Tab-separated table of C-alpha atoms in Angstrom:
chain	number	residue	atom	x	y	z
O	126	UNK	CA	0.000	0.000	0.000
O	127	UNK	CA	1.494	3.286	-1.098
O	128	UNK	CA	1.055	5.910	1.603
O	129	UNK	CA	0.847	9.380	0.137
O	130	UNK	CA	2.005	12.310	2.282
O	131	UNK	CA	-0.469	15.169	2.004
O	132	UNK	CA	-0.109	18.750	3.183
O	133	UNK	CA	-3.381	20.663	3.288
O	134	UNK	CA	-1.536	23.939	3.751
O	135	UNK	CA	0.541	23.553	0.620
O	136	UNK	CA	-1.561	21.966	-2.120
O	137	UNK	CA	0.082	22.031	-5.527
O	138	UNK	CA	-1.748	22.236	-8.821
O	139	UNK	CA	-0.011	19.032	-9.924
O	140	UNK	CA	-1.762	17.160	-7.113
O	141	UNK	CA	-5.109	18.511	-8.296
O	142	UNK	CA	-4.394	17.533	-11.902
O	143	UNK	CA	-3.552	14.031	-10.685
O	144	UNK	CA	-6.805	13.888	-8.716
O	145	UNK	CA	-8.765	15.028	-11.775
O	146	UNK	CA	-7.248	12.166	-13.774
O	147	UNK	CA	-8.208	9.714	-11.018
O	148	UNK	CA	-11.638	11.311	-10.774
O	149	UNK	CA	-12.450	10.234	-14.322
O	150	UNK	CA	-11.797	6.615	-13.303
O	151	UNK	CA	-14.036	6.583	-10.238
O	152	UNK	CA	-16.610	3.763	-10.093
O	153	UNK	CA	-20.250	4.632	-10.686
O	154	UNK	CA	-22.268	4.810	-7.470
O	155	UNK	CA	-25.644	3.085	-7.911
O	156	UNK	CA	-27.169	3.379	-4.409
O	157	UNK	CA	-27.954	-0.364	-4.441
O	158	UNK	CA	-27.085	-1.147	-0.830
O	159	UNK	CA	-29.856	-2.979	1.082
O	160	UNK	CA	-28.654	-1.068	4.181
O	161	UNK	CA	-28.774	2.329	2.487
O	162	UNK	CA	-31.286	3.467	5.104
O	163	UNK	CA	-28.499	3.211	7.689
O	164	UNK	CA	-26.010	5.203	5.640
O	165	UNK	CA	-26.685	8.442	7.526
O	166	UNK	CA	-26.010	6.713	10.856
O	167	UNK	CA	-22.645	5.346	9.698
O	168	UNK	CA	-21.719	8.669	8.085
O	169	UNK	CA	-22.377	10.411	11.406
O	170	UNK	CA	-20.440	7.707	13.262
O	171	UNK	CA	-17.372	8.131	11.034
O	172	UNK	CA	-17.650	11.915	11.358
O	173	UNK	CA	-17.664	11.684	15.160
O	174	UNK	CA	-14.823	9.150	15.296
O	175	UNK	CA	-12.636	11.132	12.884
O	176	UNK	CA	-13.312	14.322	14.815
O	177	UNK	CA	-12.372	12.696	18.145
O	178	UNK	CA	-9.184	11.361	16.509
O	179	UNK	CA	-8.408	14.824	15.041
O	180	UNK	CA	-8.165	13.435	11.514
O	181	UNK	CA	-7.921	15.766	8.533
O	182	UNK	CA	-10.985	16.346	6.283
O	183	UNK	CA	-9.483	14.323	3.433
O	184	UNK	CA	-9.185	11.260	5.700
O	185	UNK	CA	-12.762	11.651	6.927
O	186	UNK	CA	-14.229	12.092	3.453
O	187	UNK	CA	-12.173	9.232	2.016
O	188	UNK	CA	-13.351	6.924	4.812
O	189	UNK	CA	-16.991	7.728	4.085
O	190	UNK	CA	-16.457	7.300	0.342
O	191	UNK	CA	-14.797	3.904	0.846
O	192	UNK	CA	-17.773	2.817	2.945
O	193	UNK	CA	-20.228	4.074	0.299
O	194	UNK	CA	-18.535	2.118	-2.468
O	195	UNK	CA	-18.266	-1.032	-0.370
O	196	UNK	CA	-21.912	-0.903	0.750
O	197	UNK	CA	-22.952	-0.388	-2.863
O	198	UNK	CA	-21.601	-3.841	-3.783
O	199	UNK	CA	-22.234	-6.000	-0.712
O	200	UNK	CA	-25.125	-7.079	1.492
O	201	UNK	CA	-23.691	-7.464	4.993
O	202	UNK	CA	-24.987	-7.384	8.552
O	203	UNK	CA	-25.148	-4.243	10.660
O	204	UNK	CA	-22.517	-5.652	13.034
O	205	UNK	CA	-20.164	-6.245	10.084
O	206	UNK	CA	-20.878	-2.711	8.860
O	207	UNK	CA	-19.572	-1.342	12.157
O	208	UNK	CA	-16.294	-3.209	11.666
O	209	UNK	CA	-16.113	-2.238	7.985
O	210	UNK	CA	-16.732	1.422	8.881
O	211	UNK	CA	-13.847	1.498	11.341
O	212	UNK	CA	-11.622	-0.369	8.880
O	213	UNK	CA	-12.455	2.302	6.279
O	214	UNK	CA	-11.490	4.991	8.778
O	215	UNK	CA	-8.190	3.263	9.527
O	216	UNK	CA	-7.293	2.785	5.856
O	217	UNK	CA	-8.173	6.389	5.030
O	218	UNK	CA	-6.123	7.715	7.955
O	219	UNK	CA	-3.141	5.541	6.971
O	220	UNK	CA	-3.385	6.931	3.456
O	221	UNK	CA	-3.950	10.609	4.284
O	222	UNK	CA	-2.294	11.173	7.669
O	223	UNK	CA	1.210	10.883	9.064
O	224	UNK	CA	1.941	7.601	10.792
O	225	UNK	CA	1.848	9.024	14.322
O	226	UNK	CA	-1.666	10.405	13.737
O	227	UNK	CA	-3.218	7.073	12.725
O	228	UNK	CA	-5.684	5.985	15.463
O	229	UNK	CA	-4.703	3.025	17.643
O	230	UNK	CA	-6.987	0.022	18.170
O	231	UNK	CA	-7.483	0.735	21.899
O	232	UNK	CA	-8.430	4.334	21.132
O	233	UNK	CA	-10.981	3.245	18.507
O	234	UNK	CA	-12.534	0.685	20.878
O	235	UNK	CA	-12.874	3.325	23.598
O	236	UNK	CA	-14.433	5.804	21.188
O	237	UNK	CA	-16.792	3.163	19.784
O	238	UNK	CA	-17.945	2.352	23.322
O	239	UNK	CA	-18.575	6.065	23.977
O	240	UNK	CA	-20.679	6.157	20.789
O	241	UNK	CA	-22.775	3.208	22.028
O	242	UNK	CA	-21.352	0.862	19.394
O	243	UNK	CA	-21.711	-2.660	20.758
O	244	UNK	CA	-18.639	-3.998	18.940
O	245	UNK	CA	-15.210	-4.724	20.396
O	246	UNK	CA	-12.553	-4.880	17.706
O	247	UNK	CA	-9.552	-7.171	17.736
O	248	UNK	CA	-6.444	-6.801	15.624
O	249	UNK	CA	-6.998	-10.011	13.642
O	250	UNK	CA	-10.543	-9.139	12.510
O	251	UNK	CA	-9.574	-5.570	11.718
O	252	UNK	CA	-6.635	-6.658	9.549
O	253	UNK	CA	-8.927	-9.128	7.804
O	254	UNK	CA	-11.396	-6.352	6.993
O	255	UNK	CA	-8.627	-4.030	5.831
O	256	UNK	CA	-7.377	-6.684	3.421
O	257	UNK	CA	-10.918	-7.301	2.181
O	258	UNK	CA	-11.329	-3.590	1.491
O	259	UNK	CA	-7.970	-3.282	-0.254
O	260	UNK	CA	-8.752	-6.251	-2.480
O	261	UNK	CA	-12.155	-4.768	-3.248
O	262	UNK	CA	-10.491	-1.534	-4.405
O	263	UNK	CA	-7.664	-3.356	-6.237
O	264	UNK	CA	-5.194	-1.888	-3.721
O	265	UNK	CA	-5.865	1.575	-5.087
O	266	UNK	CA	-6.950	4.221	-2.591
O	267	UNK	CA	-6.237	7.158	-4.926
O	268	UNK	CA	-9.921	8.043	-4.868
O	269	UNK	CA	-10.380	11.830	-4.878
O	270	UNK	CA	-13.166	13.346	-2.796
O	271	UNK	CA	-14.418	16.963	-2.642
O	272	UNK	CA	-12.103	17.474	0.351
O	273	UNK	CA	-9.094	16.943	-1.918
O	274	UNK	CA	-10.045	19.983	-4.034
O	275	UNK	CA	-11.539	22.446	-1.580
O	276	UNK	CA	-8.361	24.153	-0.310
O	277	UNK	CA	-7.041	24.634	-3.841
O	278	UNK	CA	-10.287	26.324	-4.876
O	279	UNK	CA	-10.366	28.438	-1.716
O	280	UNK	CA	-7.167	30.153	-2.830
O	281	UNK	CA	-9.282	32.046	-5.368
O	282	UNK	CA	-12.503	32.163	-3.345
O	283	UNK	CA	-12.502	35.968	-2.987
O	284	UNK	CA	-10.966	38.569	-5.299
O	285	UNK	CA	-10.120	42.250	-4.940
O	286	UNK	CA	-12.837	43.250	-7.422
O	287	UNK	CA	-15.581	41.326	-5.595
O	288	UNK	CA	-18.317	43.195	-3.747
O	289	UNK	CA	-19.754	42.390	-0.315
O	290	UNK	CA	-23.376	43.515	0.064
O	291	UNK	CA	-22.728	45.762	-2.924
O	292	UNK	CA	-19.692	47.432	-1.358
O	293	UNK	CA	-15.955	46.969	-1.963
O	294	UNK	CA	-14.327	44.469	0.403
O	295	UNK	CA	-12.178	46.226	2.998
O	296	UNK	CA	-10.469	43.112	4.381
O	297	UNK	CA	-9.930	40.164	2.052
O	298	UNK	CA	-8.341	38.185	4.894
O	299	UNK	CA	-11.424	38.400	7.126
O	300	UNK	CA	-13.867	37.651	4.328
O	301	UNK	CA	-11.798	34.651	3.185
O	302	UNK	CA	-11.705	33.307	6.731
O	303	UNK	CA	-15.512	33.465	7.034
O	304	UNK	CA	-15.998	32.015	3.566
O	305	UNK	CA	-13.720	29.100	4.397
O	306	UNK	CA	-15.948	28.200	7.368
O	307	UNK	CA	-19.015	28.257	5.129
O	308	UNK	CA	-17.267	26.144	2.480
O	309	UNK	CA	-16.283	23.466	4.987
O	310	UNK	CA	-19.829	23.463	6.355
O	311	UNK	CA	-21.193	22.720	2.865
O	312	UNK	CA	-18.391	20.189	2.326
O	313	UNK	CA	-19.439	18.218	5.408
O	314	UNK	CA	-23.105	18.629	4.505
O	315	UNK	CA	-22.489	17.054	1.094
O	316	UNK	CA	-21.522	13.665	2.598
O	317	UNK	CA	-24.793	13.389	4.519
O	318	UNK	CA	-26.892	12.747	1.398
O	319	UNK	CA	-25.813	10.094	-1.093
O	320	UNK	CA	-27.541	12.088	-3.864
O	321	UNK	CA	-24.365	14.209	-4.019
O	322	UNK	CA	-22.488	11.115	-5.230
O	323	UNK	CA	-24.097	11.760	-8.610
O	324	UNK	CA	-21.728	14.725	-9.022
O	325	UNK	CA	-17.984	14.691	-9.562
O	326	UNK	CA	-15.983	15.456	-6.392
O	327	UNK	CA	-14.337	18.485	-8.019
O	328	UNK	CA	-17.752	19.886	-8.952
O	329	UNK	CA	-19.015	19.479	-5.365
O	330	UNK	CA	-15.967	21.361	-4.061
O	331	UNK	CA	-16.564	24.178	-6.552
O	332	UNK	CA	-20.253	24.291	-5.581
O	333	UNK	CA	-19.239	24.594	-1.897
O	334	UNK	CA	-17.269	27.742	-2.706
O	335	UNK	CA	-20.045	29.206	-4.837
O	336	UNK	CA	-22.766	28.427	-2.267
O	337	UNK	CA	-20.592	30.126	0.361
O	338	UNK	CA	-20.258	33.261	-1.776
O	339	UNK	CA	-24.040	33.347	-2.171
O	340	UNK	CA	-24.625	32.986	1.582
O	341	UNK	CA	-22.152	35.770	2.303
O	342	UNK	CA	-23.718	37.982	-0.394
O	343	UNK	CA	-20.483	38.279	-2.322
O	344	UNK	CA	-21.009	39.324	-5.923
O	345	UNK	CA	-20.721	38.148	-8.551
O	346	UNK	CA	-21.679	34.690	-7.278
O	347	UNK	CA	-19.182	33.042	-9.609
O	348	UNK	CA	-16.175	34.777	-11.165
O	349	UNK	CA	-14.211	34.243	-14.355
O	350	UNK	CA	-11.144	33.410	-12.268
O	351	UNK	CA	-12.995	30.670	-10.382
O	352	UNK	CA	-14.443	29.305	-13.614
O	353	UNK	CA	-10.969	29.108	-15.144
O	354	UNK	CA	-9.524	27.510	-12.014
O	355	UNK	CA	-12.253	24.895	-11.548
O	356	UNK	CA	-13.266	24.453	-15.225
O	357	UNK	CA	-16.912	24.735	-14.130
O	358	UNK	CA	-19.372	27.411	-15.208
O	359	UNK	CA	-22.403	28.544	-13.210
O	360	UNK	CA	-24.582	26.277	-15.366
O	361	UNK	CA	-22.480	23.258	-14.365
O	362	UNK	CA	-22.838	24.056	-10.658
O	363	UNK	CA	-26.449	25.248	-10.441
O	364	UNK	CA	-28.119	21.926	-9.577
O	365	UNK	CA	-25.557	21.008	-6.905
O	366	UNK	CA	-25.710	24.497	-5.357
O	367	UNK	CA	-29.504	24.348	-5.260
O	368	UNK	CA	-29.332	21.065	-3.307
O	369	UNK	CA	-26.921	22.644	-0.827
O	370	UNK	CA	-28.962	25.799	-0.285
O	371	UNK	CA	-32.263	23.938	0.156
């Protein structure tokens, strides 16, 4: 398993180009899981566990995406889904985080107990599930999610010519900081509904930025610079943005 070091504070355009290439190869999500009604519960569980473990957004979103793809192909028990979910979180953290930030088994068991998960993990079963997942994904975890694009797009989220409530922006730094919070809110919101899996990850990330500009009353809602950076026009984003703002 190739572990890729990732620095959220220093994203390079080459990384994004690589993710766009991988994005075109992503499997089609069909929403066929018999347990799809429990997806929201497991999404919330992974969100809580990743937050308690202080994992980066890319690890959290990758873990949820791995679970989505696995559930889409297999009919397994709820108890097995708990183990699979935690195995997804471990694999994603090993792929996206530094080694010393990967959660330990004892820590995960304690957190699962606090979340009222009636499953005690052992190393053997967890390794077995990790191998099952890796084989399912052909040992390829280069699966881009919206979280892999968002910081790159946020670099151009606000420009000097933009207007805030119809007035020139006096502090780009402050406005960018607020917009970033909005964008990450929409980013986390997008994993709660599997309907967003019908859109490309890069498009969801772009829609997060645009929806944030709308909420903050920054005009125009979408700029030429952002369109050139993301390769998405307003028409491309409209449906996804509408789902976010509803």
